[in-house]
Amino acid sequence: MYGDEATVRRILNDLGDTWAVVGLSSNRQRAAYGVAAVLQRFGKRVVPVHPKAETVHGEQGYASLADIPFGVDVVDVFVNSELAGAVADEAVAKGAKGVWFQLGVVDEAAYERTRAAGLEMVMDRCPAIEIPRLGR
């Protein structure tokens, strides 16, 4: 398991409430759309990151993490595993405190690099499942 219970709790409860969601678009059929809505219900500010830079759930979108003109606390990654490592590296460069790879997204080398850079990280889990389970 990549990210123990304590790490999950720290990311959800302690790192901050501005979450950049990479892969979030206005496509309601995609998992990112529903997960972002859950994050908002639990008090997170969701910042969409997608090449189309669409406004989603009332929040301005950006084409990349580097384009966001303010700090982000957690980067939630909804891209396939082959692309996820580069996003984790961008999260480190952006100054994020945590990285969350969604269900099915695994890159062990990215996990090691991100943790070595001092960020909290979990992989292959979903915050929309973890938040209610933790009783938030």
PDB file of N, CA and C in Angstrom, residues 59-134:
ATOM      1  N   GLU A  59     -15.095  26.828 -10.444  1.00  0.00           N
ATOM      2  CA  GLU A  59     -13.689  27.223 -10.268  1.00  0.00           C
ATOM      3  C   GLU A  59     -12.989  27.341 -11.616  1.00  0.00           C
ATOM      4  N   GLN A  60     -12.243  28.424 -11.787  1.00  0.00           N
ATOM      5  CA  GLN A  60     -11.452  28.651 -12.995  1.00  0.00           C
ATOM      6  C   GLN A  60     -10.458  27.514 -13.190  1.00  0.00           C
ATOM      7  N   GLY A  61     -10.362  27.033 -14.414  1.00  0.00           N
ATOM      8  CA  GLY A  61      -9.407  25.987 -14.734  1.00  0.00           C
ATOM      9  C   GLY A  61      -8.113  26.553 -15.296  1.00  0.00           C
ATOM     10  N   TYR A  62      -7.073  25.748 -15.239  1.00  0.00           N
ATOM     11  CA  TYR A  62      -5.755  26.122 -15.745  1.00  0.00           C
ATOM     12  C   TYR A  62      -5.207  24.973 -16.581  1.00  0.00           C
ATOM     13  N   ALA A  63      -4.408  25.301 -17.584  1.00  0.00           N
ATOM     14  CA  ALA A  63      -3.882  24.283 -18.490  1.00  0.00           C
ATOM     15  C   ALA A  63      -2.805  23.419 -17.836  1.00  0.00           C
ATOM     16  N   SER A  64      -2.123  23.950 -16.828  1.00  0.00           N
ATOM     17  CA  SER A  64      -1.074  23.185 -16.148  1.00  0.00           C
ATOM     18  C   SER A  64      -0.945  23.671 -14.711  1.00  0.00           C
ATOM     19  N   LEU A  65      -0.270  22.895 -13.895  1.00  0.00           N
ATOM     20  CA  LEU A  65      -0.022  23.315 -12.511  1.00  0.00           C
ATOM     21  C   LEU A  65       0.769  24.617 -12.491  1.00  0.00           C
ATOM     22  N   ALA A  66       1.735  24.744 -13.381  1.00  0.00           N
ATOM     23  CA  ALA A  66       2.573  25.941 -13.421  1.00  0.00           C
ATOM     24  C   ALA A  66       1.770  27.201 -13.734  1.00  0.00           C
ATOM     25  N   ASP A  67       0.635  27.044 -14.409  1.00  0.00           N
ATOM     26  CA  ASP A  67      -0.203  28.198 -14.775  1.00  0.00           C
ATOM     27  C   ASP A  67      -1.038  28.721 -13.609  1.00  0.00           C
ATOM     28  N   ILE A  68      -1.180  27.964 -12.545  1.00  0.00           N
ATOM     29  CA  ILE A  68      -1.993  28.396 -11.401  1.00  0.00           C
ATOM     30  C   ILE A  68      -1.242  29.527 -10.699  1.00  0.00           C
ATOM     31  N   PRO A  69      -1.877  30.716 -10.582  1.00  0.00           N
ATOM     32  CA  PRO A  69      -1.158  31.872 -10.051  1.00  0.00           C
ATOM     33  C   PRO A  69      -1.142  31.973  -8.518  1.00  0.00           C
ATOM     34  N   PHE A  70      -1.412  30.883  -7.841  1.00  0.00           N
ATOM     35  CA  PHE A  70      -1.399  30.852  -6.377  1.00  0.00           C
ATOM     36  C   PHE A  70      -0.943  29.463  -5.947  1.00  0.00           C
ATOM     37  N   GLY A  71      -0.658  29.326  -4.674  1.00  0.00           N
ATOM     38  CA  GLY A  71      -0.191  28.048  -4.161  1.00  0.00           C
ATOM     39  C   GLY A  71      -1.292  27.012  -4.078  1.00  0.00           C
ATOM     40  N   VAL A  72      -0.911  25.770  -4.182  1.00  0.00           N
ATOM     41  CA  VAL A  72      -1.844  24.658  -3.975  1.00  0.00           C
ATOM     42  C   VAL A  72      -1.271  23.773  -2.866  1.00  0.00           C
ATOM     43  N   ASP A  73      -2.160  23.179  -2.102  1.00  0.00           N
ATOM     44  CA  ASP A  73      -1.741  22.332  -0.996  1.00  0.00           C
ATOM     45  C   ASP A  73      -1.553  20.880  -1.418  1.00  0.00           C
ATOM     46  N   VAL A  74      -2.514  20.372  -2.185  1.00  0.00           N
ATOM     47  CA  VAL A  74      -2.499  18.966  -2.598  1.00  0.00           C
ATOM     48  C   VAL A  74      -2.780  18.903  -4.092  1.00  0.00           C
ATOM     49  N   VAL A  75      -2.071  18.009  -4.780  1.00  0.00           N
ATOM     50  CA  VAL A  75      -2.314  17.763  -6.195  1.00  0.00           C
ATOM     51  C   VAL A  75      -2.915  16.372  -6.318  1.00  0.00           C
ATOM     52  N   ASP A  76      -4.157  16.319  -6.802  1.00  0.00           N
ATOM     53  CA  ASP A  76      -4.918  15.080  -6.976  1.00  0.00           C
ATOM     54  C   ASP A  76      -4.824  14.708  -8.449  1.00  0.00           C
ATOM     55  N   VAL A  77      -4.317  13.517  -8.753  1.00  0.00           N
ATOM     56  CA  VAL A  77      -3.912  13.166 -10.113  1.00  0.00           C
ATOM     57  C   VAL A  77      -4.851  12.128 -10.728  1.00  0.00           C
ATOM     58  N   PHE A  78      -5.541  12.551 -11.793  1.00  0.00           N
ATOM     59  CA  PHE A  78      -6.468  11.707 -12.551  1.00  0.00           C
ATOM     60  C   PHE A  78      -5.956  11.478 -13.957  1.00  0.00           C
ATOM     61  N   VAL A  79      -4.679  11.216 -14.128  1.00  0.00           N
ATOM     62  CA  VAL A  79      -4.142  10.869 -15.442  1.00  0.00           C
ATOM     63  C   VAL A  79      -3.597   9.455 -15.346  1.00  0.00           C
ATOM     64  N   ASN A  80      -3.328   8.830 -16.496  1.00  0.00           N
ATOM     65  CA  ASN A  80      -2.873   7.444 -16.436  1.00  0.00           C
ATOM     66  C   ASN A  80      -1.464   7.363 -15.847  1.00  0.00           C
ATOM     67  N   SER A  81      -1.118   6.187 -15.404  1.00  0.00           N
ATOM     68  CA  SER A  81       0.136   5.978 -14.674  1.00  0.00           C
ATOM     69  C   SER A  81       1.360   6.433 -15.458  1.00  0.00           C
ATOM     70  N   GLU A  82       1.327   6.301 -16.791  1.00  0.00           N
ATOM     71  CA  GLU A  82       2.474   6.693 -17.606  1.00  0.00           C
ATOM     72  C   GLU A  82       2.731   8.200 -17.547  1.00  0.00           C
ATOM     73  N   LEU A  83       1.705   8.990 -17.304  1.00  0.00           N
ATOM     74  CA  LEU A  83       1.841  10.449 -17.249  1.00  0.00           C
ATOM     75  C   LEU A  83       1.927  10.979 -15.820  1.00  0.00           C
ATOM     76  N   ALA A  84       1.586  10.158 -14.858  1.00  0.00           N
ATOM     77  CA  ALA A  84       1.454  10.622 -13.480  1.00  0.00           C
ATOM     78  C   ALA A  84       2.775  11.062 -12.865  1.00  0.00           C
ATOM     79  N   GLY A  85       3.866  10.409 -13.194  1.00  0.00           N
ATOM     80  CA  GLY A  85       5.159  10.765 -12.617  1.00  0.00           C
ATOM     81  C   GLY A  85       5.553  12.195 -12.933  1.00  0.00           C
ATOM     82  N   ALA A  86       5.318  12.615 -14.155  1.00  0.00           N
ATOM     83  CA  ALA A  86       5.632  13.990 -14.542  1.00  0.00           C
ATOM     84  C   ALA A  86       4.774  14.976 -13.759  1.00  0.00           C
ATOM     85  N   VAL A  87       3.523  14.614 -13.496  1.00  0.00           N
ATOM     86  CA  VAL A  87       2.640  15.482 -12.712  1.00  0.00           C
ATOM     87  C   VAL A  87       3.149  15.571 -11.273  1.00  0.00           C
ATOM     88  N   ALA A  88       3.597  14.459 -10.721  1.00  0.00           N
ATOM     89  CA  ALA A  88       4.152  14.480  -9.366  1.00  0.00           C
ATOM     90  C   ALA A  88       5.366  15.404  -9.302  1.00  0.00           C
ATOM     91  N   ASP A  89       6.210  15.354 -10.315  1.00  0.00           N
ATOM     92  CA  ASP A  89       7.379  16.235 -10.361  1.00  0.00           C
ATOM     93  C   ASP A  89       6.949  17.703 -10.443  1.00  0.00           C
ATOM     94  N   GLU A  90       5.901  17.972 -11.207  1.00  0.00           N
ATOM     95  CA  GLU A  90       5.375  19.342 -11.296  1.00  0.00           C
ATOM     96  C   GLU A  90       4.813  19.786  -9.947  1.00  0.00           C
ATOM     97  N   ALA A  91       4.198  18.868  -9.219  1.00  0.00           N
ATOM     98  CA  ALA A  91       3.663  19.196  -7.891  1.00  0.00           C
ATOM     99  C   ALA A  91       4.790  19.595  -6.945  1.00  0.00           C
ATOM    100  N   VAL A  92       5.902  18.884  -7.006  1.00  0.00           N
ATOM    101  CA  VAL A  92       7.061  19.223  -6.184  1.00  0.00           C
ATOM    102  C   VAL A  92       7.541  20.621  -6.560  1.00  0.00           C
ATOM    103  N   ALA A  93       7.680  20.879  -7.867  1.00  0.00           N
ATOM    104  CA  ALA A  93       8.148  22.186  -8.342  1.00  0.00           C
ATOM    105  C   ALA A  93       7.190  23.306  -7.945  1.00  0.00           C
ATOM    106  N   LYS A  94       5.904  23.011  -7.890  1.00  0.00           N
ATOM    107  CA  LYS A  94       4.883  24.002  -7.545  1.00  0.00           C
ATOM    108  C   LYS A  94       4.901  24.334  -6.051  1.00  0.00           C
ATOM    109  N   GLY A  95       5.496  23.460  -5.249  1.00  0.00           N
ATOM    110  CA  GLY A  95       5.527  23.694  -3.812  1.00  0.00           C
ATOM    111  C   GLY A  95       4.361  23.089  -3.068  1.00  0.00           C
ATOM    112  N   ALA A  96       3.685  22.119  -3.688  1.00  0.00           N
ATOM    113  CA  ALA A  96       2.574  21.436  -3.019  1.00  0.00           C
ATOM    114  C   ALA A  96       3.104  20.691  -1.790  1.00  0.00           C
ATOM    115  N   LYS A  97       2.194  20.414  -0.868  1.00  0.00           N
ATOM    116  CA  LYS A  97       2.548  19.680   0.347  1.00  0.00           C
ATOM    117  C   LYS A  97       2.236  18.195   0.224  1.00  0.00           C
ATOM    118  N   GLY A  98       1.343  17.858  -0.720  1.00  0.00           N
ATOM    119  CA  GLY A  98       0.944  16.474  -0.875  1.00  0.00           C
ATOM    120  C   GLY A  98       0.529  16.158  -2.287  1.00  0.00           C
ATOM    121  N   VAL A  99       0.625  14.876  -2.631  1.00  0.00           N
ATOM    122  CA  VAL A  99       0.208  14.370  -3.946  1.00  0.00           C
ATOM    123  C   VAL A  99      -0.659  13.148  -3.707  1.00  0.00           C
ATOM    124  N   TRP A 100      -1.760  13.088  -4.451  1.00  0.00           N
ATOM    125  CA  TRP A 100      -2.695  11.961  -4.330  1.00  0.00           C
ATOM    126  C   TRP A 100      -2.907  11.379  -5.717  1.00  0.00           C
ATOM    127  N   PHE A 101      -2.451  10.138  -5.928  1.00  0.00           N
ATOM    128  CA  PHE A 101      -2.717   9.423  -7.178  1.00  0.00           C
ATOM    129  C   PHE A 101      -4.002   8.616  -6.974  1.00  0.00           C
ATOM    130  N   GLN A 102      -4.923   8.772  -7.891  1.00  0.00           N
ATOM    131  CA  GLN A 102      -6.234   8.136  -7.792  1.00  0.00           C
ATOM    132  C   GLN A 102      -6.167   6.623  -7.967  1.00  0.00           C
ATOM    133  N   LEU A 103      -7.294   5.977  -7.761  1.00  0.00           N
ATOM    134  CA  LEU A 103      -7.407   4.528  -7.935  1.00  0.00           C
ATOM    135  C   LEU A 103      -6.865   4.125  -9.300  1.00  0.00           C
ATOM    136  N   GLY A 104      -6.011   3.122  -9.319  1.00  0.00           N
ATOM    137  CA  GLY A 104      -5.445   2.629 -10.566  1.00  0.00           C
ATOM    138  C   GLY A 104      -4.231   3.389 -11.057  1.00  0.00           C
ATOM    139  N   VAL A 105      -3.874   4.488 -10.405  1.00  0.00           N
ATOM    140  CA  VAL A 105      -2.717   5.281 -10.820  1.00  0.00           C
ATOM    141  C   VAL A 105      -1.557   4.939  -9.884  1.00  0.00           C
ATOM    142  N   VAL A 106      -0.535   4.279 -10.450  1.00  0.00           N
ATOM    143  CA  VAL A 106       0.608   3.827  -9.668  1.00  0.00           C
ATOM    144  C   VAL A 106       1.890   4.100 -10.450  1.00  0.00           C
ATOM    145  N   ASP A 107       2.842   4.733  -9.785  1.00  0.00           N
ATOM    146  CA  ASP A 107       4.183   4.938 -10.331  1.00  0.00           C
ATOM    147  C   ASP A 107       5.122   4.933  -9.136  1.00  0.00           C
ATOM    148  N   GLU A 108       5.746   3.776  -8.880  1.00  0.00           N
ATOM    149  CA  GLU A 108       6.574   3.624  -7.687  1.00  0.00           C
ATOM    150  C   GLU A 108       7.755   4.581  -7.678  1.00  0.00           C
ATOM    151  N   ALA A 109       8.371   4.831  -8.825  1.00  0.00           N
ATOM    152  CA  ALA A 109       9.512   5.750  -8.888  1.00  0.00           C
ATOM    153  C   ALA A 109       9.065   7.173  -8.537  1.00  0.00           C
ATOM    154  N   ALA A 110       7.900   7.565  -9.031  1.00  0.00           N
ATOM    155  CA  ALA A 110       7.368   8.898  -8.700  1.00  0.00           C
ATOM    156  C   ALA A 110       7.066   8.990  -7.211  1.00  0.00           C
ATOM    157  N   TYR A 111       6.544   7.922  -6.648  1.00  0.00           N
ATOM    158  CA  TYR A 111       6.262   7.890  -5.212  1.00  0.00           C
ATOM    159  C   TYR A 111       7.544   8.143  -4.425  1.00  0.00           C
ATOM    160  N   GLU A 112       8.609   7.426  -4.793  1.00  0.00           N
ATOM    161  CA  GLU A 112       9.880   7.578  -4.083  1.00  0.00           C
ATOM    162  C   GLU A 112      10.441   8.990  -4.252  1.00  0.00           C
ATOM    163  N   ARG A 113      10.399   9.538  -5.463  1.00  0.00           N
ATOM    164  CA  ARG A 113      10.904  10.901  -5.702  1.00  0.00           C
ATOM    165  C   ARG A 113      10.118  11.935  -4.911  1.00  0.00           C
ATOM    166  N   THR A 114       8.809  11.780  -4.900  1.00  0.00           N
ATOM    167  CA  THR A 114       7.944  12.747  -4.238  1.00  0.00           C
ATOM    168  C   THR A 114       8.142  12.704  -2.725  1.00  0.00           C
ATOM    169  N   ARG A 115       8.207  11.508  -2.170  1.00  0.00           N
ATOM    170  CA  ARG A 115       8.453  11.358  -0.733  1.00  0.00           C
ATOM    171  C   ARG A 115       9.842  11.893  -0.373  1.00  0.00           C
ATOM    172  N   ALA A 116      10.846  11.617  -1.223  1.00  0.00           N
ATOM    173  CA  ALA A 116      12.210  12.097  -0.964  1.00  0.00           C
ATOM    174  C   ALA A 116      12.267  13.623  -0.968  1.00  0.00           C
ATOM    175  N   ALA A 117      11.363  14.259  -1.721  1.00  0.00           N
ATOM    176  CA  ALA A 117      11.296  15.723  -1.777  1.00  0.00           C
ATOM    177  C   ALA A 117      10.561  16.305  -0.574  1.00  0.00           C
ATOM    178  N   GLY A 118      10.039  15.420   0.290  1.00  0.00           N
ATOM    179  CA  GLY A 118       9.404  15.871   1.525  1.00  0.00           C
ATOM    180  C   GLY A 118       7.899  16.012   1.473  1.00  0.00           C
ATOM    181  N   LEU A 119       7.274  15.564   0.387  1.00  0.00           N
ATOM    182  CA  LEU A 119       5.822  15.657   0.276  1.00  0.00           C
ATOM    183  C   LEU A 119       5.159  14.394   0.812  1.00  0.00           C
ATOM    184  N   GLU A 120       3.953  14.566   1.316  1.00  0.00           N
ATOM    185  CA  GLU A 120       3.115  13.416   1.670  1.00  0.00           C
ATOM    186  C   GLU A 120       2.558  12.862   0.357  1.00  0.00           C
ATOM    187  N   MET A 121       2.359  11.551   0.283  1.00  0.00           N
ATOM    188  CA  MET A 121       1.812  10.989  -0.955  1.00  0.00           C
ATOM    189  C   MET A 121       1.092   9.685  -0.690  1.00  0.00           C
ATOM    190  N   VAL A 122      -0.006   9.497  -1.418  1.00  0.00           N
ATOM    191  CA  VAL A 122      -0.685   8.212  -1.481  1.00  0.00           C
ATOM    192  C   VAL A 122      -0.941   7.887  -2.948  1.00  0.00           C
ATOM    193  N   MET A 123      -1.028   6.607  -3.236  1.00  0.00           N
ATOM    194  CA  MET A 123      -1.331   6.153  -4.593  1.00  0.00           C
ATOM    195  C   MET A 123      -2.430   5.102  -4.535  1.00  0.00           C
ATOM    196  N   ASP A 124      -3.158   5.020  -5.650  1.00  0.00           N
ATOM    197  CA  ASP A 124      -4.143   3.957  -5.836  1.00  0.00           C
ATOM    198  C   ASP A 124      -5.236   3.991  -4.761  1.00  0.00           C
ATOM    199  N   ARG A 125      -5.642   5.220  -4.393  1.00  0.00           N
ATOM    200  CA  ARG A 125      -6.746   5.419  -3.447  1.00  0.00           C
ATOM    201  C   ARG A 125      -7.562   6.609  -3.919  1.00  0.00           C
ATOM    202  N   CYS A 126      -8.751   6.759  -3.359  1.00  0.00           N
ATOM    203  CA  CYS A 126      -9.640   7.846  -3.772  1.00  0.00           C
ATOM    204  C   CYS A 126     -10.085   8.652  -2.559  1.00  0.00           C
ATOM    205  N   PRO A 127      -9.875   9.977  -2.570  1.00  0.00           N
ATOM    206  CA  PRO A 127     -10.297  10.781  -1.420  1.00  0.00           C
ATOM    207  C   PRO A 127     -11.806  10.790  -1.220  1.00  0.00           C
ATOM    208  N   ALA A 128     -12.572  10.594  -2.285  1.00  0.00           N
ATOM    209  CA  ALA A 128     -14.031  10.567  -2.147  1.00  0.00           C
ATOM    210  C   ALA A 128     -14.490   9.323  -1.382  1.00  0.00           C
ATOM    211  N   ILE A 129     -13.662   8.298  -1.360  1.00  0.00           N
ATOM    212  CA  ILE A 129     -13.941   7.112  -0.546  1.00  0.00           C
ATOM    213  C   ILE A 129     -13.386   7.314   0.858  1.00  0.00           C
ATOM    214  N   GLU A 130     -12.185   7.883   0.947  1.00  0.00           N
ATOM    215  CA  GLU A 130     -11.499   8.002   2.236  1.00  0.00           C
ATOM    216  C   GLU A 130     -12.127   9.044   3.158  1.00  0.00           C
ATOM    217  N   ILE A 131     -12.572  10.192   2.644  1.00  0.00           N
ATOM    218  CA  ILE A 131     -13.123  11.245   3.496  1.00  0.00           C
ATOM    219  C   ILE A 131     -14.315  10.733   4.315  1.00  0.00           C
ATOM    220  N   PRO A 132     -15.337  10.163   3.679  1.00  0.00           N
ATOM    221  CA  PRO A 132     -16.469   9.677   4.487  1.00  0.00           C
ATOM    222  C   PRO A 132     -16.070   8.535   5.420  1.00  0.00           C
ATOM    223  N   ARG A 133     -15.156   7.703   4.969  1.00  0.00           N
ATOM    224  CA  ARG A 133     -14.712   6.568   5.790  1.00  0.00           C
ATOM    225  C   ARG A 133     -14.022   7.056   7.056  1.00  0.00           C
ATOM    226  N   LEU A 134     -13.310   8.173   6.953  1.00  0.00           N
ATOM    227  CA  LEU A 134     -12.615   8.732   8.109  1.00  0.00           C
ATOM    228  C   LEU A 134     -13.522   9.578   8.993  1.00  0.00           C
TER     229      LEU A 134
END
